[in-house]
Amino acid sequence: MGSGYRFSADASEIDRELVHRWISEQSYWAPERSRAKQDAAIDGSRNFGVYDTSTQRQVAYARAVTDGATFVWLCDVFVDPEVRGHGIARMLISGVIDEFRPLGLRRIALATNDAHGLYAKFGFGALAFPETWMELVGDPTA
């Protein structure tokens, strides 16, 4: 799984231009997100990547919005289509969870249209009490 790749929680390694292209051009959740908006999201979050050990090229990204004490919202999870199917997503999600596990958080939440099976392998499931969650939908390009 993920041989030839490494996980990193070092935000200085993030290829911001590449991540912006992935999110704004290839994601279903944030098409046309501006570079300024993506950079602000990166700056306000904890960021994670997976990198090819031979080229050092970034091949996956995730960010987490958190107070560092009780809650994490995992978002903008993306794996380069060229390397999908090689365990990169599992390496990324495992690394993110391992980063937060020592904090004893109450909850890590996320939303996905198509990766339920992946996240279920890490213990994610449907909301226990969906009737208590609410949302205010804003700018769809955010």
Coordinates of N, CA, C and O in Angstrom, one line a residue:
M1 N 0.8 -1.2 0.0 CA 0.0 0.0 0.0 C 0.9 1.2 0.0 O 1.7 1.4 0.9
G2 N 0.7 2.1 -1.0 CA 1.4 3.4 -1.0 C 2.9 3.3 -1.1 O 3.6 4.2 -0.8
S3 N 3.5 2.2 -1.5 CA 4.9 2.0 -1.7 C 5.5 3.1 -2.6 O 4.9 3.3 -3.7
G4 N 6.5 3.8 -2.2 CA 7.1 4.8 -3.0 C 6.5 6.2 -2.7 O 6.7 7.1 -3.5
Y5 N 5.7 6.2 -1.7 CA 5.0 7.5 -1.3 C 5.2 7.7 0.1 O 5.4 6.8 0.9
R6 N 5.1 9.0 0.5 CA 5.2 9.4 1.9 C 4.1 10.4 2.3 O 3.7 11.3 1.5
F7 N 3.6 10.3 3.5 CA 2.6 11.2 4.1 C 3.4 12.4 4.8 O 4.4 12.2 5.4
S8 N 2.8 13.6 4.7 CA 3.4 14.7 5.4 C 2.3 15.6 5.9 O 1.3 15.9 5.3
A9 N 2.6 16.1 7.2 CA 1.7 17.1 7.8 C 2.4 18.5 7.7 O 1.9 19.4 8.4
D10 N 3.4 18.6 7.0 CA 4.1 19.9 6.9 C 3.5 20.8 5.8 O 3.6 20.5 4.6
A11 N 2.8 21.8 6.2 CA 2.1 22.7 5.3 C 3.0 23.4 4.3 O 2.6 23.8 3.2
S12 N 4.3 23.6 4.7 CA 5.2 24.2 3.8 C 5.5 23.4 2.5 O 6.0 24.0 1.5
E13 N 5.2 22.1 2.5 CA 5.4 21.3 1.4 C 4.2 21.3 0.4 O 4.4 20.8 -0.8
I14 N 3.1 21.9 0.8 CA 1.9 21.9 -0.1 C 2.2 22.7 -1.4 O 2.7 23.8 -1.3
D15 N 1.9 22.1 -2.5 CA 2.0 22.7 -3.8 C 0.7 23.4 -4.0 O -0.3 22.9 -4.6
R16 N 0.6 24.7 -3.6 CA -0.6 25.4 -3.6 C -1.2 25.6 -5.0 O -2.5 25.5 -5.2
E17 N -0.4 25.8 -6.0 CA -0.9 25.9 -7.4 C -1.6 24.6 -7.8 O -2.7 24.6 -8.4
L18 N -0.9 23.5 -7.6 CA -1.5 22.2 -7.9 C -2.8 21.9 -7.2 O -3.7 21.4 -7.8
V19 N -2.7 22.1 -5.9 CA -4.0 21.9 -5.1 C -5.1 22.7 -5.6 O -6.2 22.3 -5.7
H20 N -4.8 24.0 -5.9 CA -5.9 24.8 -6.5 C -6.5 24.3 -7.8 O -7.7 24.2 -7.9
R21 N -5.6 23.8 -8.6 CA -6.1 23.2 -9.9 C -6.9 22.0 -9.6 O -8.0 21.8 -10.2
W22 N -6.5 21.1 -8.7 CA -7.3 19.9 -8.4 C -8.7 20.3 -7.9 O -9.7 19.8 -8.4
I23 N -8.7 21.2 -6.9 CA -10.0 21.5 -6.3 C -10.9 22.3 -7.2 O -12.1 22.1 -7.3
S24 N -10.3 23.3 -7.9 CA -11.2 24.2 -8.7 C -11.5 23.6 -10.1 O -12.6 24.0 -10.6
E25 N -10.7 22.7 -10.6 CA -11.0 22.1 -11.9 C -11.5 20.7 -11.9 O -12.1 20.3 -12.9
Q26 N -11.2 19.9 -10.9 CA -11.5 18.5 -10.9 C -12.5 18.0 -9.8 O -13.0 16.9 -9.8
S27 N -12.7 18.8 -8.7 CA -13.5 18.4 -7.7 C -15.0 18.7 -8.0 O -15.3 19.6 -8.7
Y28 N -15.9 17.9 -7.4 CA -17.3 18.1 -7.6 C -17.8 19.1 -6.5 O -18.9 19.7 -6.7
W29 N -17.1 19.3 -5.5 CA -17.6 20.1 -4.3 C -17.2 21.6 -4.4 O -17.8 22.4 -3.7
A30 N -16.2 22.0 -5.2 CA -15.7 23.4 -5.2 C -15.2 23.8 -6.6 O -14.2 24.4 -6.8
P31 N -16.0 23.5 -7.7 CA -15.6 23.9 -9.0 C -15.5 25.4 -9.1 O -16.3 26.1 -8.5
E32 N -14.5 25.9 -9.7 CA -14.3 27.3 -9.9 C -13.9 28.1 -8.7 O -14.0 29.3 -8.6
R33 N -13.5 27.4 -7.6 CA -13.0 28.1 -6.4 C -11.8 28.9 -6.8 O -10.9 28.5 -7.5
S34 N -11.8 30.2 -6.4 CA -10.7 31.1 -6.7 C -9.4 30.7 -6.0 O -9.5 30.1 -4.9
R35 N -8.3 31.1 -6.6 CA -7.0 30.8 -6.0 C -6.9 31.5 -4.6 O -6.4 31.0 -3.6
A36 N -7.4 32.8 -4.6 CA -7.4 33.5 -3.3 C -8.2 32.8 -2.2 O -7.8 32.7 -1.1
K37 N -9.4 32.2 -2.6 CA -10.2 31.5 -1.6 C -9.5 30.2 -1.2 O -9.5 29.9 0.0
Q38 N -8.9 29.5 -2.1 CA -8.1 28.3 -1.8 C -7.0 28.6 -0.9 O -6.7 27.9 0.1
D39 N -6.2 29.6 -1.2 CA -5.1 30.0 -0.3 C -5.5 30.4 1.1 O -4.9 30.0 2.1
A40 N -6.7 31.1 1.2 CA -7.2 31.4 2.5 C -7.6 30.2 3.3 O -7.4 30.1 4.5
A41 N -8.2 29.2 2.5 CA -8.6 28.0 3.2 C -7.4 27.2 3.7 O -7.4 26.7 4.8
I42 N -6.3 27.2 2.9 CA -5.1 26.5 3.3 C -4.5 27.2 4.5 O -4.2 26.5 5.5
D43 N -4.5 28.5 4.5 CA -3.9 29.3 5.6 C -4.7 29.1 6.9 O -4.1 29.2 8.0
G44 N -6.0 28.9 6.8 CA -6.8 28.7 8.0 C -7.0 27.3 8.5 O -7.9 27.1 9.3
S45 N -6.3 26.4 7.9 CA -6.5 25.0 8.2 C -5.2 24.2 8.5 O -4.1 24.8 8.2
R46 N -5.3 23.0 8.9 CA -4.2 22.1 9.0 C -4.2 21.4 7.7 O -5.2 21.0 7.2
N47 N -3.0 21.2 7.0 CA -2.9 20.7 5.7 C -2.0 19.4 5.7 O -1.0 19.3 6.4
F48 N -2.4 18.5 4.7 CA -1.7 17.2 4.7 C -1.5 16.9 3.2 O -2.3 17.2 2.3
G49 N -0.4 16.2 2.9 CA -0.2 15.7 1.6 C 0.5 14.4 1.5 O 1.0 13.9 2.5
V50 N 0.4 13.8 0.4 CA 1.2 12.6 0.1 C 2.0 12.9 -1.1 O 1.6 13.5 -2.1
Y51 N 3.3 12.4 -1.1 CA 4.3 12.8 -2.1 C 5.0 11.6 -2.6 O 5.2 10.6 -1.9
D52 N 5.3 11.6 -3.9 CA 6.0 10.6 -4.5 C 7.5 10.7 -4.0 O 8.1 11.8 -4.1
T53 N 8.0 9.6 -3.5 CA 9.4 9.7 -2.9 C 10.5 9.9 -3.9 O 11.5 10.3 -3.6
S54 N 10.2 9.5 -5.2 CA 11.3 9.6 -6.2 C 11.3 11.0 -6.8 O 12.4 11.5 -7.1
T55 N 10.1 11.6 -7.0 CA 10.1 12.9 -7.6 C 9.8 14.0 -6.7 O 9.9 15.2 -7.1
Q56 N 9.3 13.7 -5.5 CA 8.8 14.7 -4.5 C 7.5 15.4 -4.9 O 7.1 16.3 -4.3
R57 N 6.9 14.9 -6.0 CA 5.7 15.6 -6.5 C 4.6 15.2 -5.6 O 4.4 14.1 -5.2
Q58 N 3.7 16.2 -5.3 CA 2.5 16.0 -4.5 C 1.5 15.2 -5.3 O 1.3 15.5 -6.5
V59 N 1.0 14.1 -4.7 CA 0.0 13.3 -5.4 C -1.4 13.2 -4.7 O -2.3 12.7 -5.2
A60 N -1.5 13.9 -3.5 CA -2.7 13.9 -2.8 C -2.7 15.0 -1.8 O -1.7 15.5 -1.3
Y61 N -3.9 15.4 -1.4 CA -4.1 16.6 -0.5 C -5.3 16.4 0.4 O -6.3 15.8 0.0
A62 N -5.3 16.9 1.6 CA -6.4 17.0 2.5 C -6.2 18.2 3.4 O -5.0 18.5 3.7
R63 N -7.3 18.8 3.8 CA -7.1 19.8 4.9 C -8.1 19.5 6.0 O -9.2 18.9 5.7
A64 N -7.9 20.1 7.1 CA -8.7 19.9 8.3 C -8.9 21.2 9.0 O -8.0 21.9 9.3
V65 N -10.2 21.5 9.2 CA -10.6 22.7 10.0 C -10.8 22.2 11.4 O -11.7 21.3 11.6
T66 N -10.2 22.8 12.4 CA -10.2 22.2 13.7 C -10.0 23.3 14.8 O -9.3 24.3 14.5
D67 N -10.5 23.1 16.0 CA -10.1 23.9 17.1 C -9.0 23.2 17.9 O -8.4 23.8 18.8
G68 N -8.6 22.0 17.4 CA -7.5 21.3 18.0 C -7.8 20.7 19.4 O -6.9 20.1 20.0
A69 N -9.0 20.8 19.8 CA -9.4 20.2 21.1 C -10.6 19.3 21.1 O -10.6 18.3 21.8
T70 N -11.6 19.6 20.2 CA -12.8 18.8 20.3 C -13.4 18.4 18.9 O -14.1 17.4 18.9
F71 N -13.0 19.0 17.9 CA -13.7 18.8 16.6 C -12.8 19.0 15.4 O -11.9 19.9 15.4
V72 N -12.9 18.2 14.4 CA -12.2 18.3 13.1 C -13.2 18.2 12.0 O -14.1 17.2 12.0
W73 N -13.2 19.0 11.0 CA -13.9 18.8 9.8 C -12.9 18.5 8.7 O -12.0 19.4 8.4
L74 N -12.9 17.3 8.2 CA -12.0 16.9 7.1 C -12.6 17.3 5.8 O -13.7 16.9 5.5
C75 N -11.8 18.0 5.0 CA -12.4 18.4 3.7 C -11.3 18.5 2.6 O -10.1 18.4 2.9
D76 N -11.7 18.8 1.4 CA -10.8 19.0 0.3 C -9.9 17.8 0.1 O -8.7 18.0 -0.3
V77 N -10.4 16.6 0.3 CA -9.6 15.4 0.2 C -9.5 15.1 -1.3 O -10.6 14.9 -2.0
F78 N -8.3 15.0 -1.9 CA -8.2 14.8 -3.3 C -6.9 14.0 -3.6 O -5.9 14.2 -3.0
V79 N -7.1 13.0 -4.5 CA -6.0 12.2 -4.9 C -5.9 12.3 -6.4 O -6.8 12.2 -7.2
D80 N -4.6 12.6 -6.9 CA -4.4 12.8 -8.3 C -4.9 11.6 -9.0 O -4.6 10.4 -8.7
P81 N -5.7 11.8 -10.1 CA -6.3 10.6 -10.8 C -5.2 9.7 -11.3 O -5.5 8.5 -11.5
E82 N -4.1 10.2 -11.6 CA -3.0 9.3 -12.2 C -2.5 8.3 -11.2 O -1.9 7.3 -11.6
V83 N -2.7 8.5 -9.9 CA -2.2 7.5 -8.9 C -3.3 6.8 -8.1 O -3.0 6.1 -7.1
R84 N -4.5 7.0 -8.5 CA -5.6 6.4 -7.8 C -5.5 4.9 -7.9 O -5.0 4.4 -8.9
G85 N -5.9 4.2 -6.9 CA -5.8 2.7 -6.9 C -4.5 2.1 -6.4 O -4.3 0.9 -6.5
H86 N -3.7 3.0 -5.8 CA -2.4 2.6 -5.3 C -2.2 2.7 -3.8 O -1.1 2.8 -3.3
G87 N -3.3 2.9 -3.1 CA -3.3 3.0 -1.7 C -3.0 4.4 -1.2 O -2.8 4.6 0.1
I88 N -3.0 5.4 -2.0 CA -2.7 6.8 -1.7 C -3.8 7.4 -0.7 O -3.4 8.0 0.3
A89 N -5.0 7.2 -1.1 CA -6.1 7.7 -0.2 C -6.0 7.1 1.2 O -6.2 7.8 2.2
R90 N -5.8 5.8 1.3 CA -5.7 5.1 2.6 C -4.5 5.7 3.4 O -4.6 6.0 4.6
M91 N -3.4 5.9 2.7 CA -2.2 6.5 3.4 C -2.6 7.9 3.9 O -2.2 8.3 5.0
L92 N -3.3 8.7 3.0 CA -3.6 10.1 3.4 C -4.6 10.1 4.6 O -4.3 10.8 5.6
I93 N -5.6 9.4 4.5 CA -6.6 9.4 5.6 C -6.0 8.8 6.9 O -6.2 9.3 8.0
S94 N -5.3 7.7 6.8 CA -4.6 7.2 8.0 C -3.7 8.2 8.6 O -3.7 8.3 9.8
G95 N -2.9 8.9 7.8 CA -2.0 9.9 8.3 C -2.7 11.0 9.0 O -2.3 11.5 10.1
V96 N -3.8 11.5 8.4 CA -4.6 12.5 9.1 C -5.2 12.1 10.4 O -5.0 12.8 11.4
I97 N -5.8 10.9 10.4 CA -6.3 10.4 11.7 C -5.2 10.2 12.7 O -5.4 10.6 13.9
D98 N -4.1 9.7 12.3 CA -3.0 9.6 13.3 C -2.5 10.9 13.8 O -2.1 11.0 15.0
E99 N -2.6 12.0 13.0 CA -2.2 13.3 13.5 C -3.1 13.8 14.6 O -2.7 14.5 15.5
F100 N -4.4 13.4 14.5 CA -5.4 14.0 15.4 C -5.7 13.0 16.6 O -6.2 13.5 17.6
R101 N -5.4 11.7 16.5 CA -5.7 10.8 17.5 C -5.2 11.2 18.9 O -5.9 11.1 19.9
P102 N -4.0 11.7 19.1 CA -3.5 12.1 20.4 C -4.2 13.2 21.1 O -4.1 13.4 22.3
L103 N -5.0 13.9 20.3 CA -5.8 15.1 20.9 C -7.0 14.6 21.6 O -7.6 15.4 22.3
G104 N -7.5 13.4 21.4 CA -8.7 12.9 22.1 C -9.9 13.7 21.7 O -10.8 14.0 22.5
L105 N -10.0 14.0 20.4 CA -11.2 14.7 19.9 C -12.5 14.0 20.0 O -12.5 12.8 20.0
R106 N -13.5 14.8 20.1 CA -14.9 14.2 20.2 C -15.4 13.7 18.9 O -16.1 12.7 18.8
R107 N -15.0 14.4 17.8 CA -15.6 14.0 16.5 C -14.7 14.5 15.4 O -14.1 15.6 15.4
I108 N -14.6 13.7 14.3 CA -14.1 14.1 13.0 C -15.2 13.9 12.1 O -15.8 12.8 11.9
A109 N -15.6 15.0 11.4 CA -16.7 14.9 10.4 C -16.2 15.2 9.0 O -15.2 15.8 8.8
L110 N -17.0 14.7 8.1 CA -16.7 14.9 6.7 C -17.9 14.7 5.9 O -18.9 14.2 6.4
A111 N -17.9 15.2 4.6 CA -19.0 14.9 3.7 C -18.4 14.3 2.4 O -17.3 14.8 2.0
T112 N -19.0 13.3 1.8 CA -18.6 12.8 0.6 C -19.7 12.3 -0.3 O -20.7 11.8 0.3
N113 N -19.6 12.4 -1.6 CA -20.6 11.8 -2.5 C -20.2 10.4 -2.9 O -21.1 9.7 -3.4
D114 N -18.9 10.1 -2.9 CA -18.5 8.9 -3.6 C -17.5 8.0 -2.9 O -17.0 7.1 -3.5
A115 N -17.1 8.3 -1.7 CA -16.0 7.6 -1.0 C -16.4 7.0 0.3 O -15.6 6.8 1.2
H116 N -17.7 6.7 0.5 CA -18.2 6.1 1.7 C -17.4 4.8 2.1 O -17.1 4.6 3.3
G117 N -17.1 4.0 1.1 CA -16.4 2.7 1.4 C -15.0 3.0 2.0 O -14.6 2.3 2.9
L118 N -14.3 3.9 1.4 CA -13.0 4.3 1.9 C -13.1 4.7 3.4 O -12.3 4.2 4.2
Y119 N -13.9 5.7 3.7 CA -14.0 6.2 5.0 C -14.5 5.2 6.0 O -14.1 5.2 7.2
A120 N -15.4 4.3 5.6 CA -15.9 3.3 6.5 C -14.8 2.4 7.0 O -14.9 1.9 8.2
K121 N -13.8 2.2 6.2 CA -12.6 1.4 6.7 C -11.9 2.0 7.9 O -11.2 1.3 8.6
F122 N -12.1 3.3 8.1 CA -11.5 4.0 9.2 C -12.5 4.2 10.3 O -12.1 4.9 11.3
G123 N -13.7 3.7 10.2 CA -14.6 3.8 11.3 C -15.7 4.9 11.1 O -16.5 5.1 11.9
F124 N -15.6 5.7 10.0 CA -16.6 6.7 9.7 C -17.9 6.0 9.4 O -18.0 5.0 8.8
G125 N -19.0 6.7 9.8 CA -20.3 6.2 9.5 C -21.3 7.3 9.4 O -20.9 8.5 9.5
A126 N -22.5 7.0 9.1 CA -23.6 8.1 9.0 C -23.7 8.8 10.3 O -23.3 8.2 11.4
L127 N -24.2 10.0 10.3 CA -24.4 10.8 11.5 C -25.3 10.0 12.5 O -26.3 9.5 12.1
A128 N -24.8 9.9 13.8 CA -25.6 9.2 14.8 C -26.9 9.9 15.0 O -28.0 9.3 15.3
F129 N -26.9 11.2 15.0 CA -28.1 12.0 15.3 C -28.3 13.1 14.2 O -28.1 14.3 14.5
P130 N -28.6 12.7 13.0 CA -28.7 13.7 11.9 C -29.7 14.8 12.2 O -29.6 15.9 11.7
E131 N -30.7 14.5 13.0 CA -31.7 15.5 13.3 C -31.2 16.7 14.1 O -31.8 17.7 14.2
T132 N -30.0 16.5 14.7 CA -29.4 17.6 15.5 C -28.5 18.5 14.7 O -28.1 19.6 15.1
W133 N -28.1 18.0 13.5 CA -27.2 18.8 12.6 C -28.0 19.7 11.7 O -29.0 19.3 11.2
M134 N -27.4 20.9 11.5 CA -28.1 21.9 10.6 C -26.9 22.5 9.8 O -25.8 22.5 10.2
E135 N -27.3 23.1 8.7 CA -26.4 23.9 7.9 C -27.0 25.1 7.3 O -28.2 25.1 7.1
L136 N -26.2 26.1 7.1 CA -26.6 27.3 6.4 C -25.8 27.3 5.1 O -24.5 27.4 5.2
V137 N -26.4 27.1 4.0 CA -25.7 27.0 2.7 C -25.4 28.4 2.2 O -26.3 29.3 2.1
G138 N -24.2 28.7 1.8 CA -23.8 30.0 1.4 C -23.3 29.9 -0.1 O -23.9 29.2 -0.9
D139 N -22.3 30.6 -0.4 CA -21.7 30.7 -1.7 C -21.3 29.4 -2.3 O -20.4 28.8 -1.7
P140 N -21.9 28.9 -3.3 CA -21.5 27.6 -3.9 C -20.1 27.5 -4.5 O -19.5 26.5 -4.7
T141 N -19.5 28.7 -4.7 CA -18.1 28.7 -5.2 C -17.0 28.8 -4.1 O -15.9 28.8 -4.4
A142 N -17.5 28.8 -2.9 CA -16.6 28.9 -1.7 C -15.8 27.6 -1.5 O -16.3 26.6 -1.8

